[in-house]
XYZ file of C-alpha atoms in Angstrom:
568
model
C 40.786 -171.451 208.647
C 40.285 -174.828 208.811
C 37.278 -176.468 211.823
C 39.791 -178.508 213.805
C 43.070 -175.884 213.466
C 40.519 -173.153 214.728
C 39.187 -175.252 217.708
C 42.974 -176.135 218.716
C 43.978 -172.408 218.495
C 40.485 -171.341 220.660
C 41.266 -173.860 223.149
C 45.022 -172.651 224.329
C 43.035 -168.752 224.555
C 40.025 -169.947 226.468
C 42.768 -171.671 228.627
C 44.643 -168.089 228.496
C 41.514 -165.432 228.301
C 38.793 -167.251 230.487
C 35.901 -166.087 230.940
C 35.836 -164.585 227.654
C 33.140 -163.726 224.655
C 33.236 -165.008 221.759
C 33.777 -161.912 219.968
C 36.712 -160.965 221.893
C 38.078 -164.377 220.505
C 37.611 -163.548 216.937
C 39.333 -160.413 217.477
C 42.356 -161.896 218.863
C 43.163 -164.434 216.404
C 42.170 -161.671 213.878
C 45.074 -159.128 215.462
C 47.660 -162.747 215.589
C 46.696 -163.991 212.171
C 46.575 -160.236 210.688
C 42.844 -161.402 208.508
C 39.191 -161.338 209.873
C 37.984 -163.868 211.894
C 34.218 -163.908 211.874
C 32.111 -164.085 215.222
C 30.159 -166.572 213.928
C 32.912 -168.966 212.948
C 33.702 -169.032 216.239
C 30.662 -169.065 217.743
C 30.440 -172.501 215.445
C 33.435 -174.118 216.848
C 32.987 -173.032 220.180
C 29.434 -174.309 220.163
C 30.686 -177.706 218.939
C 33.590 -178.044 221.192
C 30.618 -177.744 224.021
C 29.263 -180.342 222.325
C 32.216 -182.660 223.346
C 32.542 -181.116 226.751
C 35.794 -179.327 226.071
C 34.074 -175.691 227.085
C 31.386 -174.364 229.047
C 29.488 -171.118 228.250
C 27.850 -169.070 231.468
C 24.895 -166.646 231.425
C 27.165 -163.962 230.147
C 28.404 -165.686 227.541
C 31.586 -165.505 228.439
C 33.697 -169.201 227.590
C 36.076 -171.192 229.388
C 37.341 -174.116 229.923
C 35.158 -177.531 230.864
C 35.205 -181.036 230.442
C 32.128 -181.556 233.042
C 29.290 -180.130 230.927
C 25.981 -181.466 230.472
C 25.127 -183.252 227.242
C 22.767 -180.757 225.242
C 19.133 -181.636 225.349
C 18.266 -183.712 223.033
C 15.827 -182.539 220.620
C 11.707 -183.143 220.932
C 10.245 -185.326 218.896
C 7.087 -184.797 216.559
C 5.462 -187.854 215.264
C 4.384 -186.927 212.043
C 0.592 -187.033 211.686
C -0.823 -189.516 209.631
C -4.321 -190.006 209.113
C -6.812 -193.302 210.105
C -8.621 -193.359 206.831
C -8.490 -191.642 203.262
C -8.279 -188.366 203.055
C -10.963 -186.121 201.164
C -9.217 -183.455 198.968
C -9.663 -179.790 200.109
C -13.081 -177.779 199.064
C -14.287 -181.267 196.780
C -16.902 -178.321 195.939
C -14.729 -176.310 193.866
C -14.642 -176.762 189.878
C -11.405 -176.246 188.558
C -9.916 -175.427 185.418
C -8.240 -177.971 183.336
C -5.086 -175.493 183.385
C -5.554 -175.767 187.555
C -6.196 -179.694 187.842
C -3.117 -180.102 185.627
C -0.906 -178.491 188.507
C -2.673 -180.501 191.257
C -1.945 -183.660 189.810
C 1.486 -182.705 188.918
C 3.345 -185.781 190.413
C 4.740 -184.706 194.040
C 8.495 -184.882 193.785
C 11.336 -182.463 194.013
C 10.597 -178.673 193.320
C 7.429 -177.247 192.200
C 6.557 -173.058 191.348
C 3.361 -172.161 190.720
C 3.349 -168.861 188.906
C 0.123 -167.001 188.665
C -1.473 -163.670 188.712
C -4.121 -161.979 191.614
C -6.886 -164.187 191.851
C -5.855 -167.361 189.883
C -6.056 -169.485 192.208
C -2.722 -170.025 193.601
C -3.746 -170.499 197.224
C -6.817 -173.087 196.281
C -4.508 -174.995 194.386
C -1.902 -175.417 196.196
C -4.727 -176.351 199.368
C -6.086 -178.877 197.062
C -2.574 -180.080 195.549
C -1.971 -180.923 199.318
C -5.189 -182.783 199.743
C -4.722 -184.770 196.890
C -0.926 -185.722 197.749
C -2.102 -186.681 201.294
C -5.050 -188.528 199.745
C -3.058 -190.378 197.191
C -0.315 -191.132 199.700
C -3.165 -192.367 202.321
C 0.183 -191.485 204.860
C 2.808 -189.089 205.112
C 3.166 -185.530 206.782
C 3.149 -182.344 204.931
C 4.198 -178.620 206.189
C 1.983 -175.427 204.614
C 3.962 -172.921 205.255
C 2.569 -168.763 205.017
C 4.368 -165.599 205.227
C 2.038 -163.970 208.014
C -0.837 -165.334 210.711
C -3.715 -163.721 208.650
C -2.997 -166.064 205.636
C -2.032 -168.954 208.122
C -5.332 -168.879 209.751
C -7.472 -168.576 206.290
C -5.831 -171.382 204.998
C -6.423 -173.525 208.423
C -10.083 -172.271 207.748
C -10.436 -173.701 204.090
C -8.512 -177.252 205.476
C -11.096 -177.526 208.148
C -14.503 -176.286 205.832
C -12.461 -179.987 203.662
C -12.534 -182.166 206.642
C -8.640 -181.736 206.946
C -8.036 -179.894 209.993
C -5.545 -182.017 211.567
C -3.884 -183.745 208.686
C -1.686 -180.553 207.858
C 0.162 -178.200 209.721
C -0.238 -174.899 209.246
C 2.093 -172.443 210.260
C 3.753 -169.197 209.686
C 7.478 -169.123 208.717
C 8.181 -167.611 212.167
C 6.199 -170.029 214.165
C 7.795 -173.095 212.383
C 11.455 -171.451 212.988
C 10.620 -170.774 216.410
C 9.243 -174.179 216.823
C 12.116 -175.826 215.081
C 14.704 -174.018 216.976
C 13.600 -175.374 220.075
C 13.477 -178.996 218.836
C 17.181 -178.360 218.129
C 17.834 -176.965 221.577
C 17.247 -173.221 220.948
C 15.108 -171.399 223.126
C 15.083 -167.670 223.372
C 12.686 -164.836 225.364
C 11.070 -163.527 222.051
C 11.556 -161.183 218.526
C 12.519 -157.704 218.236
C 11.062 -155.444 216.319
C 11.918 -152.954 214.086
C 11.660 -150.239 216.780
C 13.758 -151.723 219.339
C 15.897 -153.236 217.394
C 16.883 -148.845 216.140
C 17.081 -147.649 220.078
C 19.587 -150.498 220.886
C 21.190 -149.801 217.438
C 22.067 -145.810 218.618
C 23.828 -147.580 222.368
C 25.694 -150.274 219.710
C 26.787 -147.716 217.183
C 28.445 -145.888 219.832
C 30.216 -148.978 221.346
C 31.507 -149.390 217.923
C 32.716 -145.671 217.790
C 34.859 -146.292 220.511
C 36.181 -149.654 219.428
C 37.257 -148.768 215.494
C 37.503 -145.359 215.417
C 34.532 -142.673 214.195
C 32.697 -143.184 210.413
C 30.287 -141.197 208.650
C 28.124 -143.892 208.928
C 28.170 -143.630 212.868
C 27.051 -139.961 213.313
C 23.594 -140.875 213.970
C 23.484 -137.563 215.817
C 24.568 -135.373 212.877
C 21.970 -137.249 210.713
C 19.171 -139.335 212.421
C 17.838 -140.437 209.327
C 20.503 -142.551 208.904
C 19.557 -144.825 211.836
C 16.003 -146.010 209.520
C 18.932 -146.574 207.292
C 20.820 -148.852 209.759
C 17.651 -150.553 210.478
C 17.076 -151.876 206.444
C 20.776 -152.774 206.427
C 20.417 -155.111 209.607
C 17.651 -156.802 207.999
C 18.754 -157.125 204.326
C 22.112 -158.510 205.976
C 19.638 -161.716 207.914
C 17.769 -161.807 204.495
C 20.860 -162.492 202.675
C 22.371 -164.820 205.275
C 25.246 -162.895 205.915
C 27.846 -164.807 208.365
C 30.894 -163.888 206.846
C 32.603 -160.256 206.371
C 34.318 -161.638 203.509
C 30.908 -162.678 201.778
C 29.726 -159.203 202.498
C 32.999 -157.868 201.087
C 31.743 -159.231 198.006
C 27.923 -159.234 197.727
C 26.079 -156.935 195.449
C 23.788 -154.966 197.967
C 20.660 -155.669 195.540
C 18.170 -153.496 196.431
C 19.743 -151.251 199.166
C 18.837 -148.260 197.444
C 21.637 -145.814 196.082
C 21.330 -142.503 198.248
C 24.138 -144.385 201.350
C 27.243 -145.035 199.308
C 28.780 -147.829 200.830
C 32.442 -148.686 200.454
C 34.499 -151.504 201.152
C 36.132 -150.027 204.092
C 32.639 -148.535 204.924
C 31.382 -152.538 204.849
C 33.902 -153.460 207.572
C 32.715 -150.362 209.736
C 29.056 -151.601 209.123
C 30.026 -155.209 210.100
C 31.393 -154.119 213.608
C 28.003 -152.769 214.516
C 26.210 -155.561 212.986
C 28.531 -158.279 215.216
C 27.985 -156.573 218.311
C 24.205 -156.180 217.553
C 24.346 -160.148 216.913
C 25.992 -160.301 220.442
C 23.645 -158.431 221.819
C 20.777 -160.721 220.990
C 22.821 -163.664 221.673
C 23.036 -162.653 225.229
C 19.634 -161.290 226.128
C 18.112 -164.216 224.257
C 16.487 -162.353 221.659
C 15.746 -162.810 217.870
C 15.507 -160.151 215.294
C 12.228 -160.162 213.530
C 13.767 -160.320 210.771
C 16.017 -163.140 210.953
C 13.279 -166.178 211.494
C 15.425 -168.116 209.515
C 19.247 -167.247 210.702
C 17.861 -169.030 213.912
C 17.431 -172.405 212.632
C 20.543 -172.057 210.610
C 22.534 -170.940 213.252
C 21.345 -173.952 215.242
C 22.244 -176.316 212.531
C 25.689 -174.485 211.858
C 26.547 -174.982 215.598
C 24.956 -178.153 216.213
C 23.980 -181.451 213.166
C 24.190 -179.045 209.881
C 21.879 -181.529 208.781
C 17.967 -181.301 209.981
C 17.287 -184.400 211.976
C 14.809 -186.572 210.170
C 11.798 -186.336 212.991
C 11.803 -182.027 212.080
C 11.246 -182.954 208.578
C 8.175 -183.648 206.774
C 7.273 -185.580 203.693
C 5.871 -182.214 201.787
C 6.297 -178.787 201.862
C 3.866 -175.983 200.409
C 4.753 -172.524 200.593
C 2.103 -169.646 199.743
C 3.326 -166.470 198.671
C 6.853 -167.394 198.212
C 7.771 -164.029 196.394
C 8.128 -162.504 200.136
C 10.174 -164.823 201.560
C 13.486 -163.538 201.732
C 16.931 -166.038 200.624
C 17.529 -167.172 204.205
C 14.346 -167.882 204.706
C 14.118 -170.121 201.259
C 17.816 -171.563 202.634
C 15.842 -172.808 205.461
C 12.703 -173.977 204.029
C 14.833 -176.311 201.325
C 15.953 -178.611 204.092
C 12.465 -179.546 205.676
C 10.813 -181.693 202.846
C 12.277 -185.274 202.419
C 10.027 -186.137 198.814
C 9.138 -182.501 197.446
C 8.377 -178.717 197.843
C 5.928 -177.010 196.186
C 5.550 -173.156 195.817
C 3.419 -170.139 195.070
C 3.708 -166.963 193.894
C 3.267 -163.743 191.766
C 6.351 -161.243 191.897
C 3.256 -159.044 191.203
C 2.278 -159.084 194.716
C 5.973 -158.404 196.318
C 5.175 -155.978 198.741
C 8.896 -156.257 200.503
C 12.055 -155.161 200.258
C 13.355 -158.927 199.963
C 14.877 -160.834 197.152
C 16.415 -164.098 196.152
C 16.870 -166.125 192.757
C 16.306 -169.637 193.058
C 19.839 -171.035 191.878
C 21.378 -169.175 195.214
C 19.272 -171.551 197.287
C 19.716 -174.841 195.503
C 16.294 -174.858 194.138
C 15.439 -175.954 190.557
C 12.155 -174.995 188.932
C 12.832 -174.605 185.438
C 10.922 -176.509 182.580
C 7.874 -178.275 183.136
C 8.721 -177.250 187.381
C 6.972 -174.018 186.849
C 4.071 -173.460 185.964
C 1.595 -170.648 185.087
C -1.627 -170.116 186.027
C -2.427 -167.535 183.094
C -6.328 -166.536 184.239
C -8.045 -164.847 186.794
C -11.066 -165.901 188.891
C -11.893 -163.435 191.710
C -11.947 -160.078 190.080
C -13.550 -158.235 187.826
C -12.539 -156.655 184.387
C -12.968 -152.815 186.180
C -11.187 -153.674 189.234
C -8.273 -155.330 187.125
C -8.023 -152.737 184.658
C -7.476 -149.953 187.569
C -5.164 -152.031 188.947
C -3.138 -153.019 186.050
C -2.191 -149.812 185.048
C -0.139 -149.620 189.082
C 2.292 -152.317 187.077
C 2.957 -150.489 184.512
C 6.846 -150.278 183.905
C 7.097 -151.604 187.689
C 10.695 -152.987 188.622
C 9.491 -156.506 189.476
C 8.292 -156.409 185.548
C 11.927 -157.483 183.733
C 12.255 -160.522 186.035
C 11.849 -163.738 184.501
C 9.112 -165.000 186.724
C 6.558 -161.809 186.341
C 3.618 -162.698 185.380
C 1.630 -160.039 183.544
C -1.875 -159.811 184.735
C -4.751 -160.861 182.116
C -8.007 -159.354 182.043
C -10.857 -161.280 183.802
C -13.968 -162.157 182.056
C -16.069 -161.443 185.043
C -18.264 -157.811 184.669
C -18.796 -155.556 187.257
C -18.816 -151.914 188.380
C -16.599 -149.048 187.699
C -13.789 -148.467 190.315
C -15.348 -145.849 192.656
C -13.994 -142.839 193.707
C -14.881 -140.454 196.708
C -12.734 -137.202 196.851
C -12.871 -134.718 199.771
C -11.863 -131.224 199.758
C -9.327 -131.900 202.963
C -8.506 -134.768 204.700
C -10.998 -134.713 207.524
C -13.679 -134.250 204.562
C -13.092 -137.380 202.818
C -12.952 -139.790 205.804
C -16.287 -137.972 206.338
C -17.595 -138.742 203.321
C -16.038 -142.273 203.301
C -17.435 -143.389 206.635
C -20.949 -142.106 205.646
C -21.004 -143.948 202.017
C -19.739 -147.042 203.947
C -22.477 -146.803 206.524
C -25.313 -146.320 203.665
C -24.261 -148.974 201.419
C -23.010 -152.157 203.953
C -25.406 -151.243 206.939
C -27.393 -154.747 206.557
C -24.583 -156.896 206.363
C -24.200 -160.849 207.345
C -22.694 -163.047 205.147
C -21.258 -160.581 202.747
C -17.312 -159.447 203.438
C -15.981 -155.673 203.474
C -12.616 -154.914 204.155
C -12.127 -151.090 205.056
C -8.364 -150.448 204.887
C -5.891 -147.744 205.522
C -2.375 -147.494 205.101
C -1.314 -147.342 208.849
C -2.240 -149.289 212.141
C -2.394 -146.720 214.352
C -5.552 -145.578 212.079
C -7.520 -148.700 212.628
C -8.959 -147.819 215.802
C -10.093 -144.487 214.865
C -12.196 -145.574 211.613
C -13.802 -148.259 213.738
C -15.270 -145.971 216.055
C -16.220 -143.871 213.295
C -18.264 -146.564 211.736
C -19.710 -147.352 214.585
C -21.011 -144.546 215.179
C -22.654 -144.478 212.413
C -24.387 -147.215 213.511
C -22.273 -150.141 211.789
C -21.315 -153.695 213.584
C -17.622 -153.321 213.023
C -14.410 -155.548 213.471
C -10.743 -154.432 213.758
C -8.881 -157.314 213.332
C -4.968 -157.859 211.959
C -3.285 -161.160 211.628
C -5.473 -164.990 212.468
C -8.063 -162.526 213.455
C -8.375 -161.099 209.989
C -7.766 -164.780 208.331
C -10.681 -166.146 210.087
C -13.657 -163.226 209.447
C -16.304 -164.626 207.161
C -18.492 -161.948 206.748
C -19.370 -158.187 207.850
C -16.948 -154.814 207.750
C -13.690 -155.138 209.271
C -11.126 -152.715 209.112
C -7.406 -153.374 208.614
C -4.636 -152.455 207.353
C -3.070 -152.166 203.660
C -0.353 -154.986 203.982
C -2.813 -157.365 206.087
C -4.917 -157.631 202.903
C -2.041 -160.259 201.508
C -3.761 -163.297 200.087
C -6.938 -162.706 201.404
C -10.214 -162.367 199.587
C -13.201 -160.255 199.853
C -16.191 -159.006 198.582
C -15.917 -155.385 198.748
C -12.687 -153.429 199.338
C -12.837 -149.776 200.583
C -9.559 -147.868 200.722
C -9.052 -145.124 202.386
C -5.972 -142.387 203.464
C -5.604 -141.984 200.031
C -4.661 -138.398 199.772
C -1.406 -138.060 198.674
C 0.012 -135.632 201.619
C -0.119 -139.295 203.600
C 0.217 -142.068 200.860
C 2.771 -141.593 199.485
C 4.448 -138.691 200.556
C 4.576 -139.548 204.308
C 6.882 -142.829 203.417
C 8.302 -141.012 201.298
C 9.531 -138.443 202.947
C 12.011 -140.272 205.501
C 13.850 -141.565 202.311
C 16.047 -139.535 200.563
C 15.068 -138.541 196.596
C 17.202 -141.394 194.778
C 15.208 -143.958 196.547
C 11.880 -142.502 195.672
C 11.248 -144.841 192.237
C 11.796 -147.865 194.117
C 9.704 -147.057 197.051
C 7.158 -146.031 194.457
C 7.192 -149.445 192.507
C 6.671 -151.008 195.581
C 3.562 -148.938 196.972
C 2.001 -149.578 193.848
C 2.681 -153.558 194.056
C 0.412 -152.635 197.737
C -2.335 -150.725 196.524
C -2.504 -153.782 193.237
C -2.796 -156.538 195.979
C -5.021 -154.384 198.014
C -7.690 -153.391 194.973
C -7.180 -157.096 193.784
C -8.799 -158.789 197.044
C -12.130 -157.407 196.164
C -14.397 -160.137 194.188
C -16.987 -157.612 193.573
C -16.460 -154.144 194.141
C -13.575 -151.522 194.944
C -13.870 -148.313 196.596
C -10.981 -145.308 196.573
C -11.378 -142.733 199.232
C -9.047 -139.598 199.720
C -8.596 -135.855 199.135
C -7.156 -133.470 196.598
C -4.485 -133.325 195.347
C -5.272 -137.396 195.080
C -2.723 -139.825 195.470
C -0.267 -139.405 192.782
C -0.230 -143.298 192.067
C -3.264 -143.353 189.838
C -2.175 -140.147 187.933
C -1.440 -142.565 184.886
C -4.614 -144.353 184.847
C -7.789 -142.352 182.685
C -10.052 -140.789 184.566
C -12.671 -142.778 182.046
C -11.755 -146.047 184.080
C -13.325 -144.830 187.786
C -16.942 -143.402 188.896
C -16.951 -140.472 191.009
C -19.119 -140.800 193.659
């Protein structure tokens, strides 16, 4: 329906309805037009017929008719830093490869991917391919974006160790969304999680029962496991930037798994819960965790469409890009004015997200990608462990995988410390760590376990065994620089240290305890991607790695030879 026909038609109902939501509207001219009207088509005109002072919106939500309302607020500005004299490139220390300098000199304009495997490099060269645009450009603002705070604040760390601290901003996706929205007039009382976002799922579900009639889908009673179900749809349907029920109609669910059948008439019963849930938000003034994104589109949708030119900066980086999801990339495209620059190893995808380039409008073929073919941190022991986790992985027939190569660095044997139960090993595990790290100060150890409710536990463990210990997640993880610190699996992303120790690795508890919850159709893809964890969690470690668990062993190393690890 066209903008201004749709406006005309909500004005004569406000003037009929008020005060009135603006899903209630949707469903009205759906029932008079006999097609589906989208919530968020009208939340779009509505929003922009506010903007003219033709309707007012109260704390409800509810609409009606007003030509007395306050302008919006106009956005805050930034001033773009720019720096008083030249700026030094980041870590001028740091001797790199011809293959590596070719990539940071790569003239700064339009699109950029930097393809390359665990411990090439990616992060250091797209730190110093910022320094050296800045430096070049003696002016200018650029954006390093990261996918979570513990990368954010390890990258801030290397800026600042290169005299660049407040040349760049650093930020997380969700900070600069949050930050963004604002700007644009979008405020709201903070994210939900996973876990709340399920318990007001059950109350929504319900609401939806009685509005279009009971579906399979909706017996959350008959079969809770659906609602963990529920709770991956919501999120794949921000990740995709799904507005529209047609565009759902329509989409290939990519990675939604195949034990939930889902119909077209099953999509429009899934679509009702997912509006309401959207309303929901909207009128406690919440965000979904996992729609960082859908918030600064929305605000564009309803307000400019176009990013106003004091949000935008000159450059954009983005660090491990293969875990942003498409809304997120949809988002991130409309920031830089001269160029965006990317990196990545589909290697390291340790979400459920996905996106090809050409469905965001970004081009990176030809000499825009580029491959950084060695790697630097590891050794040939560690990689050679971890290599064999890839082995006919999913992420392997994309285009953009980049097989790992062996290192030329030497070190130990993978290490291996096997309990007779559970209890045993951790045991065993918190003694050996104890013996061999006790006299520790510049030298980093990250203990890690699959779960964050275990952190805690192993910490007091260790101390007890007389070890200085840190538990630390997120900027708190980014900024340690030396001693044992214990985190979690997932936390480990794009990090770096000496020694990694992982432990929980019997398989009663990794895998079978994810797996579990998931019905047996899904189990090879849930598989592929705990492997793509444990590769980025062994592939941290510079010198040493360390597996710790109890028979029967997790089943994930079954394929690798037995000749590859040291038994401790």
């Amino acid at each position: 329906m066209d903008t201004l026909v749709l406006q005309k038609h909500l004005l004569k109902l406000i003037e009929l309805h008020a005060p009135i939501k603006a899903r209630n509207l949707a469903k009205i001219l759906s029932d008079e037009f006999g097609k589906h009207v989208d919530r968020s088509a009208v939340n779009s005109a509505l929003y922009s017929l506010k903007a003219e002072r033709k309707v007012e919106v109260n704390s409800s939500y509810e609409w009606s008719l007003d030509g007395k309302t306050a302008a919006p607020k106009s956005a805050s500005t930034r001033k773009p830093p720019e720096p008083e004299e030249e700026v030094t490139p980041v870590s001028p220390e740091i001797t790199f490869t011809p293959e590596q300098q070719a990539v940071i000199d790569l003239d700064p304009a339009d699109h950029l991917l930097i393809r390359g495997q665990a411990g090439s490099g990616k992060t250091t060269v797209l730190a110093a391919r910022a320094g050296r645009i800045l430096s070049a450009m003696n002016k200018g603002s650029l954006l390093f974006l990261t996918y979570n705070s513990a990368l954010s604040a390890y990258v801030k760390k290397a800026f600042a160790k290169s005299g660049m601290k407040n040349t760049i901003d650093v930020q997380t996706f969700h900070e600069w969304a949050r930050g963004c929205a604002k700007s644009l007039g979008f405020e709201f009382s903070g994210w939900v999680d996973g876990k709340a976002r399920s318990e007001q799922l059950r109350e929504l579900i319900e609401t939806a029962r009685a509005e279009v009639g009971d579906h399979r889908l909706y017996q959350l009673k008959e079969h809770p496991e659906l609602l963990a179900w529920w709770g991956d749809e919501i999120a794949w349907l921000f990740g995709q930037y799904m507005i529209r029920l047609d565009d759902y109609l329509a989409v290939e669910r990519t990675g939604r798994g195949t034990s939930v059948r889902v119909s077209q008439e099953d999509r429009r019963f899934i679509w009702c819960a997912f509006e309401l849930y959207e309303e929901w938000l909207e009128e406690t003034k919440q965000e979904d965790y996992d729609n960082p994104a859908g918030l600064v589109l929305r605000a564009l949708r309803e307000g400019g469409k176009i990013l106003p030119d004091k949000l935008r900066y000159d450059h954009v980086m983005i660090d491990e890009v293969q875990d942003f999801d498409k809304s997120w990339l949809l988002a991130a495209v409309k920031i830089p004015r001269v160029s965006l620059s990317m990196a990545g190893d589909l290697a390291q995808k340790i979400y459920k997200r996905s996106f090809s380039w050409s469905s965001v409008g970004i081009q990176v073929q030809g000499g825009r990608s580029r491959r950084l073919s060695a790697s630097h941190r590891t050794t040939k022991q560690i990689m050679d462990v971890a290599a064999h986790l890839l082995i006919d992985n999913e992420v392997t027939s994309n285009s953009d995988y980049t097989a790992p190569e062996r290192p030329m660095k030497s070190g130990d044997k993978v290490k291996m410390i096997i309990g007779a139960n559970p209890k045993d090993a951790y045991d065993k595990g918190y003694d050996w760590i104890a013996k061999q790290f006790k006299r520790l100060r510049s030298t980093t150890v990250a203990v890690v376990l699959p779960f964050s409710r275990q952190m805690y536990p192993a910490k007091m463990a260790l101390e007890k065994r007389g070890l200085k210990v840190q538990s630390a997640k997120g900027a708190g993880l980014g900024g340690f620089d030396g001693g044992v610190v214990v985190t979690t699996f997932h936390q480990l992303k794009g990090l770096e240290f000496d020694h990694v120790v992982i432990m929980g690795l019997h398989d009663a508890q990794y895998p079978a305890r994810l797996l579990e919850r998931l019905p047996e159709e899904d189990h090879t893809e849930e598989i592929s991607l705990m492997k793509r964890v444990l590769y980025v969690a062994m592939t941290r470690a510079k010198v040493s790695v360390t597996l710790i668990g109890s028979k029967p062993f997790c089943r994930l190393y079954d394929d690798v030879p037995v000749s590859m690890f040291e038994e401790v």
